[in-house]
mmCIF file of C-alpha atoms in Angstrom:
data_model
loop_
_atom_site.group_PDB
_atom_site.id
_atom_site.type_symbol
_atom_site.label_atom_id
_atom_site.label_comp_id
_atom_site.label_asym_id
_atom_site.label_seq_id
_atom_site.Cartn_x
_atom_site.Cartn_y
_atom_site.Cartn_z
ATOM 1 C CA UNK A 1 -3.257 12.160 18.492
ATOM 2 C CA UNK A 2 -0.655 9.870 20.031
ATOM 3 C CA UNK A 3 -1.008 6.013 20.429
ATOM 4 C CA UNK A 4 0.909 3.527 23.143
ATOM 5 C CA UNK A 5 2.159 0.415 21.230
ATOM 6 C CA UNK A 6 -0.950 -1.415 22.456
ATOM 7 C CA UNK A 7 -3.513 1.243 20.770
ATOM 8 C CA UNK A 8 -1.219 1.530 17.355
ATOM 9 C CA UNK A 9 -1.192 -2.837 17.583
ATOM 10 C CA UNK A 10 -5.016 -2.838 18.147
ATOM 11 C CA UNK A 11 -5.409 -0.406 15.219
ATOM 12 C CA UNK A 12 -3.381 -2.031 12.630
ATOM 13 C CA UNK A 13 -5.048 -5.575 13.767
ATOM 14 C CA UNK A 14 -8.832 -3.579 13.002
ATOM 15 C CA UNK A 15 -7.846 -1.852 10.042
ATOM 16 C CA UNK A 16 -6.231 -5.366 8.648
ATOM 17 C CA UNK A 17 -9.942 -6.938 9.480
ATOM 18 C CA UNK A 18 -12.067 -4.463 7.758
ATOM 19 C CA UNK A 19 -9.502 -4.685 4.536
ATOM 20 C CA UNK A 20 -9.819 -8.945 4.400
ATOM 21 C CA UNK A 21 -13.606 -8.337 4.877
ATOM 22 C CA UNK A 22 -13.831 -6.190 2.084
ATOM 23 C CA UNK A 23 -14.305 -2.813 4.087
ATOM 24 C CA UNK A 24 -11.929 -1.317 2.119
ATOM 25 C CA UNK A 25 -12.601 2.454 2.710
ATOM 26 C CA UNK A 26 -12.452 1.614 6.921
ATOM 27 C CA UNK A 27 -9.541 0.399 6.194
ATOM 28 C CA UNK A 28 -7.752 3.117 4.108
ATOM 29 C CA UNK A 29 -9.255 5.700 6.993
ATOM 30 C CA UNK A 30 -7.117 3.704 9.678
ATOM 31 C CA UNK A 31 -4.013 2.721 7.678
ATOM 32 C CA UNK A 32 -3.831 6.520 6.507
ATOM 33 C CA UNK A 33 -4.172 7.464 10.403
ATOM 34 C CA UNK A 34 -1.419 4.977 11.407
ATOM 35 C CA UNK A 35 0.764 6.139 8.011
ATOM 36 C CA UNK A 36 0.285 9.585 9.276
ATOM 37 C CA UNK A 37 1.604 8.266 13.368
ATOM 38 C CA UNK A 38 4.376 5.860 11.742
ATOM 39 C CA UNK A 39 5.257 7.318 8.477
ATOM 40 C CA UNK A 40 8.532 5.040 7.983
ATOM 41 C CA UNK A 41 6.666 1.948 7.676
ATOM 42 C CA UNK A 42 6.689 0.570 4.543
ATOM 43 C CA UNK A 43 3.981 -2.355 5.561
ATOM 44 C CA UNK A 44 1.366 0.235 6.734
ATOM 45 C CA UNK A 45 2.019 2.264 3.097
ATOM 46 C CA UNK A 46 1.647 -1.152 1.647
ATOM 47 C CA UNK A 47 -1.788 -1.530 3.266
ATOM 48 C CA UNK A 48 -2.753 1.780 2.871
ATOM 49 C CA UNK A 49 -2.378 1.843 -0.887
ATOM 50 C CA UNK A 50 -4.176 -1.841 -1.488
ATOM 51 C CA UNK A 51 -7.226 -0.097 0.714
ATOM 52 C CA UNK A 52 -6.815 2.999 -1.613
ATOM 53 C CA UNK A 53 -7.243 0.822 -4.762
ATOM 54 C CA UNK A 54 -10.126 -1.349 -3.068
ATOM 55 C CA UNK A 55 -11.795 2.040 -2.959
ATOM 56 C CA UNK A 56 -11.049 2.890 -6.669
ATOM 57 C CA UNK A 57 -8.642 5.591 -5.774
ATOM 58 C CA UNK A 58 -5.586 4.824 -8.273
ATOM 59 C CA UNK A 59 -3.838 8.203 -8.070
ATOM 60 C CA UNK A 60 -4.087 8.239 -4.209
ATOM 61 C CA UNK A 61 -2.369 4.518 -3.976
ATOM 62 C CA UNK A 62 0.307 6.005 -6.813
ATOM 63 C CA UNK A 63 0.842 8.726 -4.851
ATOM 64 C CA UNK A 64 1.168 6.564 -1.152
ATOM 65 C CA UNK A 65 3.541 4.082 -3.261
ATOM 66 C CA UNK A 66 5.601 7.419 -4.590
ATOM 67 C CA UNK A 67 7.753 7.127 -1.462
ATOM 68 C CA UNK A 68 8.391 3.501 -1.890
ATOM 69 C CA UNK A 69 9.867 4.094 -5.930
ATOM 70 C CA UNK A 70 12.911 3.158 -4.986
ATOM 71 C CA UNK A 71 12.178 0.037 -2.853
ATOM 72 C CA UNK A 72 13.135 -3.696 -3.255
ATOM 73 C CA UNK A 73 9.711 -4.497 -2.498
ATOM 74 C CA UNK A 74 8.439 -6.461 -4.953
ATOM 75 C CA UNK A 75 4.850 -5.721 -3.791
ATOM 76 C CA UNK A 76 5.128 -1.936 -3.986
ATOM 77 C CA UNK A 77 6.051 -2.151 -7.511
ATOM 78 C CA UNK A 78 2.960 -4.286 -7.962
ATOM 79 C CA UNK A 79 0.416 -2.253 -6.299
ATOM 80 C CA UNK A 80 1.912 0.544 -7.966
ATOM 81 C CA UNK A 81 1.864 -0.807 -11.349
ATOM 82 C CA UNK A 82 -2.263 -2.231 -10.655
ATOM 83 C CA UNK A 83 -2.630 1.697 -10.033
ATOM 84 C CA UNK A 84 -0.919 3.201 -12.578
ATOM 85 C CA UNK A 85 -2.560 0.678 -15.110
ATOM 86 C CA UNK A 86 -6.255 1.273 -13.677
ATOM 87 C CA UNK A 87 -5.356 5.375 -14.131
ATOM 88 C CA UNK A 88 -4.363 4.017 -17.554
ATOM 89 C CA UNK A 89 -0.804 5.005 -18.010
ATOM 90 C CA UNK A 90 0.194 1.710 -19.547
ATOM 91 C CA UNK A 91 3.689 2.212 -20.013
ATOM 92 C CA UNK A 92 4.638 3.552 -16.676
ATOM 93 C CA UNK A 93 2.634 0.262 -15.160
ATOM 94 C CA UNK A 94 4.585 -1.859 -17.853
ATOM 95 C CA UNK A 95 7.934 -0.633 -16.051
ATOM 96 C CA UNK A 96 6.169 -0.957 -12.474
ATOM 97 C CA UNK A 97 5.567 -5.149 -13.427
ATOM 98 C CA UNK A 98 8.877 -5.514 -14.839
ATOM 99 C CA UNK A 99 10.647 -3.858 -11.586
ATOM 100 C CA UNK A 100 8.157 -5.969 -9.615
ATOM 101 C CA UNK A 101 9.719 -9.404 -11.998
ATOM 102 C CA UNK A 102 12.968 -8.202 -10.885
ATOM 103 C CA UNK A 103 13.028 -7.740 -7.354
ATOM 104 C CA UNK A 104 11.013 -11.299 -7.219
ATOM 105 C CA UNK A 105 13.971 -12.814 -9.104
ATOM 106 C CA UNK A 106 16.127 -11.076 -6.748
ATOM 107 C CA UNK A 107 15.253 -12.716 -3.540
ATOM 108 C CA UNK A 108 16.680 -16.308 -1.772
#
């Protein structure tokens, strides 16, 4: 399946809608559609892994958030600690906040 940049725009703009109204598993169905179409975007892995955990699916939104380990994202490292701590692997979501703390502290 192939999108023009009018489809993909109208996608992300639904699957944004049915995450802020609390459709959470619409959403992750769409953002893991356009992850799958645009797989360098870090904003649509973002999304995909906040609709993952709105659908109390932890080790999916660990696993989407894998790729991003090494990003200066502060909000990766928080989603990914929020899903490591709600799979319950405390320490590994300790490190997740702190690296979250840091790259906060780290930009202007």
């Amino acid at each position: 399946m192939t999108f023009d940049l009018s489809q993909a725009q109208a996608v992300i703009v639904l699957a944004w809608r049915h995450l802020s109204c609390g459709r959470p598993q619409e959403a992750s169905i769409l953002f893991d559609l356009l992850v799958k179409l645009m797989p360098a975007s870090s904003e649509l892995r973002l999304a995909l892994a906040s609709a993952q955990l709105g659908c109390g699916r932890p080790a999916d939104a660990a696993a989407t958030l894998s790729v991003l380990e090494s990003s200066h994202d502060p909000v990766a490292h928080f989603l990914r600690g929020r899903a490591l701590a709600r799979m319950g692997h405390m320490d590994d979501a300790r490190m997740a906040f702190n690296k979250y703390r840091e790259c906060r502290k780290a930009l202007p």
